[in-house]
Amino acid sequence: MAADKAVGAVASFATLGLFVYYSTWTLIMPFVDEGHPSHNYFPAWKYAVKIPLLIAILLFTIVFTFLSLIMIKSKRD
């Protein structure tokens, strides 16, 4: 039971960290001067769109492949 809470806490903090990082990258960094050293901690801004789009395409592919396999299997039965 304690291991479940620990895993949940780690997952929550990791998700919170990713949210703060991505929000800072997309909402604050476009307004910071190009020469500022904080730009070294973030990839190019074009990846702020490409990475989530790639993840969304991957997730949709997995979900629809799973649904297709379920539909094919249920049709055979």
JSON list of C-alpha atoms in Angstrom, two decimals:
[
{"chain": "A", "resi": 1, "resn": "MET", "atom": "CA", "xyz": [0.00, 0.00, 0.00]},
{"chain": "A", "resi": 2, "resn": "ALA", "atom": "CA", "xyz": [2.83, 2.41, 0.83]},
{"chain": "A", "resi": 3, "resn": "ALA", "atom": "CA", "xyz": [4.55, 1.57, -2.45]},
{"chain": "A", "resi": 4, "resn": "ASP", "atom": "CA", "xyz": [1.42, 2.62, -4.36]},
{"chain": "A", "resi": 5, "resn": "LYS", "atom": "CA", "xyz": [1.41, 5.98, -2.59]},
{"chain": "A", "resi": 6, "resn": "ALA", "atom": "CA", "xyz": [5.10, 6.47, -3.33]},
{"chain": "A", "resi": 7, "resn": "VAL", "atom": "CA", "xyz": [4.65, 5.67, -7.01]},
{"chain": "A", "resi": 8, "resn": "GLY", "atom": "CA", "xyz": [1.64, 7.98, -7.16]},
{"chain": "A", "resi": 9, "resn": "ALA", "atom": "CA", "xyz": [3.56, 10.79, -5.49]},
{"chain": "A", "resi": 10, "resn": "VAL", "atom": "CA", "xyz": [6.50, 10.40, -7.87]},
{"chain": "A", "resi": 11, "resn": "ALA", "atom": "CA", "xyz": [4.16, 10.36, -10.88]},
{"chain": "A", "resi": 12, "resn": "SER", "atom": "CA", "xyz": [2.33, 13.45, -9.60]},
{"chain": "A", "resi": 13, "resn": "PHE", "atom": "CA", "xyz": [5.54, 15.40, -9.04]},
{"chain": "A", "resi": 14, "resn": "ALA", "atom": "CA", "xyz": [6.93, 14.35, -12.42]},
{"chain": "A", "resi": 15, "resn": "THR", "atom": "CA", "xyz": [3.74, 15.47, -14.15]},
{"chain": "A", "resi": 16, "resn": "LEU", "atom": "CA", "xyz": [3.75, 18.75, -12.23]},
{"chain": "A", "resi": 17, "resn": "GLY", "atom": "CA", "xyz": [7.39, 19.32, -13.18]},
{"chain": "A", "resi": 18, "resn": "LEU", "atom": "CA", "xyz": [6.70, 18.67, -16.86]},
{"chain": "A", "resi": 19, "resn": "PHE", "atom": "CA", "xyz": [3.68, 20.99, -16.75]},
{"chain": "A", "resi": 20, "resn": "VAL", "atom": "CA", "xyz": [5.68, 23.82, -15.17]},
{"chain": "A", "resi": 21, "resn": "TYR", "atom": "CA", "xyz": [8.58, 23.32, -17.61]},
{"chain": "A", "resi": 22, "resn": "TYR", "atom": "CA", "xyz": [6.32, 23.25, -20.69]},
{"chain": "A", "resi": 23, "resn": "SER", "atom": "CA", "xyz": [4.24, 26.21, -19.46]},
{"chain": "A", "resi": 24, "resn": "THR", "atom": "CA", "xyz": [7.38, 28.25, -18.84]},
{"chain": "A", "resi": 25, "resn": "TRP", "atom": "CA", "xyz": [8.75, 27.28, -22.25]},
{"chain": "A", "resi": 26, "resn": "THR", "atom": "CA", "xyz": [5.60, 28.21, -24.16]},
{"chain": "A", "resi": 27, "resn": "LEU", "atom": "CA", "xyz": [4.14, 31.10, -22.15]},
{"chain": "A", "resi": 28, "resn": "ILE", "atom": "CA", "xyz": [7.11, 32.98, -20.71]},
{"chain": "A", "resi": 29, "resn": "MET", "atom": "CA", "xyz": [10.16, 32.31, -22.88]},
{"chain": "A", "resi": 30, "resn": "PRO", "atom": "CA", "xyz": [8.79, 34.01, -26.05]},
{"chain": "A", "resi": 31, "resn": "PHE", "atom": "CA", "xyz": [8.86, 37.30, -24.10]},
{"chain": "A", "resi": 32, "resn": "VAL", "atom": "CA", "xyz": [12.44, 36.89, -22.79]},
{"chain": "A", "resi": 33, "resn": "ASP", "atom": "CA", "xyz": [15.28, 38.45, -24.80]},
{"chain": "A", "resi": 34, "resn": "GLU", "atom": "CA", "xyz": [17.13, 36.05, -27.12]},
{"chain": "A", "resi": 35, "resn": "GLY", "atom": "CA", "xyz": [20.48, 36.68, -25.46]},
{"chain": "A", "resi": 36, "resn": "HIS", "atom": "CA", "xyz": [19.27, 35.79, -21.97]},
{"chain": "A", "resi": 37, "resn": "PRO", "atom": "CA", "xyz": [21.02, 32.74, -20.46]},
{"chain": "A", "resi": 38, "resn": "SER", "atom": "CA", "xyz": [17.71, 31.08, -19.56]},
{"chain": "A", "resi": 39, "resn": "HIS", "atom": "CA", "xyz": [17.24, 30.21, -23.24]},
{"chain": "A", "resi": 40, "resn": "ASN", "atom": "CA", "xyz": [19.98, 27.60, -22.81]},
{"chain": "A", "resi": 41, "resn": "TYR", "atom": "CA", "xyz": [17.59, 25.48, -20.70]},
{"chain": "A", "resi": 42, "resn": "PHE", "atom": "CA", "xyz": [14.90, 25.16, -23.38]},
{"chain": "A", "resi": 43, "resn": "PRO", "atom": "CA", "xyz": [14.90, 23.69, -26.91]},
{"chain": "A", "resi": 44, "resn": "ALA", "atom": "CA", "xyz": [13.94, 25.76, -29.95]},
{"chain": "A", "resi": 45, "resn": "TRP", "atom": "CA", "xyz": [10.39, 27.08, -29.79]},
{"chain": "A", "resi": 46, "resn": "LYS", "atom": "CA", "xyz": [9.29, 25.11, -32.87]},
{"chain": "A", "resi": 47, "resn": "TYR", "atom": "CA", "xyz": [9.56, 21.93, -30.81]},
{"chain": "A", "resi": 48, "resn": "ALA", "atom": "CA", "xyz": [6.92, 23.27, -28.41]},
{"chain": "A", "resi": 49, "resn": "VAL", "atom": "CA", "xyz": [4.40, 22.40, -31.11]},
{"chain": "A", "resi": 50, "resn": "LYS", "atom": "CA", "xyz": [6.07, 19.40, -32.73]},
{"chain": "A", "resi": 51, "resn": "ILE", "atom": "CA", "xyz": [6.65, 17.33, -29.57]},
{"chain": "A", "resi": 52, "resn": "PRO", "atom": "CA", "xyz": [3.04, 17.43, -28.25]},
{"chain": "A", "resi": 53, "resn": "LEU", "atom": "CA", "xyz": [1.74, 16.83, -31.77]},
{"chain": "A", "resi": 54, "resn": "LEU", "atom": "CA", "xyz": [3.93, 13.76, -32.15]},
{"chain": "A", "resi": 55, "resn": "ILE", "atom": "CA", "xyz": [2.82, 12.45, -28.75]},
{"chain": "A", "resi": 56, "resn": "ALA", "atom": "CA", "xyz": [-0.85, 13.02, -29.64]},
{"chain": "A", "resi": 57, "resn": "ILE", "atom": "CA", "xyz": [-0.47, 11.20, -32.97]},
{"chain": "A", "resi": 58, "resn": "LEU", "atom": "CA", "xyz": [1.26, 8.30, -31.22]},
{"chain": "A", "resi": 59, "resn": "LEU", "atom": "CA", "xyz": [-1.47, 8.03, -28.56]},
{"chain": "A", "resi": 60, "resn": "PHE", "atom": "CA", "xyz": [-4.28, 8.20, -31.12]},
{"chain": "A", "resi": 61, "resn": "THR", "atom": "CA", "xyz": [-2.55, 5.52, -33.19]},
{"chain": "A", "resi": 62, "resn": "ILE", "atom": "CA", "xyz": [-2.28, 3.23, -30.16]},
{"chain": "A", "resi": 63, "resn": "VAL", "atom": "CA", "xyz": [-5.90, 3.80, -29.10]},
{"chain": "A", "resi": 64, "resn": "PHE", "atom": "CA", "xyz": [-7.39, 3.31, -32.55]},
{"chain": "A", "resi": 65, "resn": "THR", "atom": "CA", "xyz": [-5.23, 0.25, -33.23]},
{"chain": "A", "resi": 66, "resn": "PHE", "atom": "CA", "xyz": [-6.44, -1.26, -29.97]},
{"chain": "A", "resi": 67, "resn": "LEU", "atom": "CA", "xyz": [-10.08, -0.46, -30.82]},
{"chain": "A", "resi": 68, "resn": "SER", "atom": "CA", "xyz": [-9.66, -1.92, -34.31]},
{"chain": "A", "resi": 69, "resn": "LEU", "atom": "CA", "xyz": [-8.22, -5.13, -32.93]},
{"chain": "A", "resi": 70, "resn": "ILE", "atom": "CA", "xyz": [-11.10, -5.42, -30.44]},
{"chain": "A", "resi": 71, "resn": "MET", "atom": "CA", "xyz": [-13.66, -4.86, -33.22]},
{"chain": "A", "resi": 72, "resn": "ILE", "atom": "CA", "xyz": [-11.99, -7.44, -35.47]},
{"chain": "A", "resi": 73, "resn": "LYS", "atom": "CA", "xyz": [-11.86, -9.97, -32.64]},
{"chain": "A", "resi": 74, "resn": "SER", "atom": "CA", "xyz": [-15.50, -9.42, -31.66]},
{"chain": "A", "resi": 75, "resn": "LYS", "atom": "CA", "xyz": [-16.62, -9.84, -35.28]},
{"chain": "A", "resi": 76, "resn": "ARG", "atom": "CA", "xyz": [-14.98, -13.28, -35.46]},
{"chain": "A", "resi": 77, "resn": "ASP", "atom": "CA", "xyz": [-16.71, -14.53, -32.31]}
]
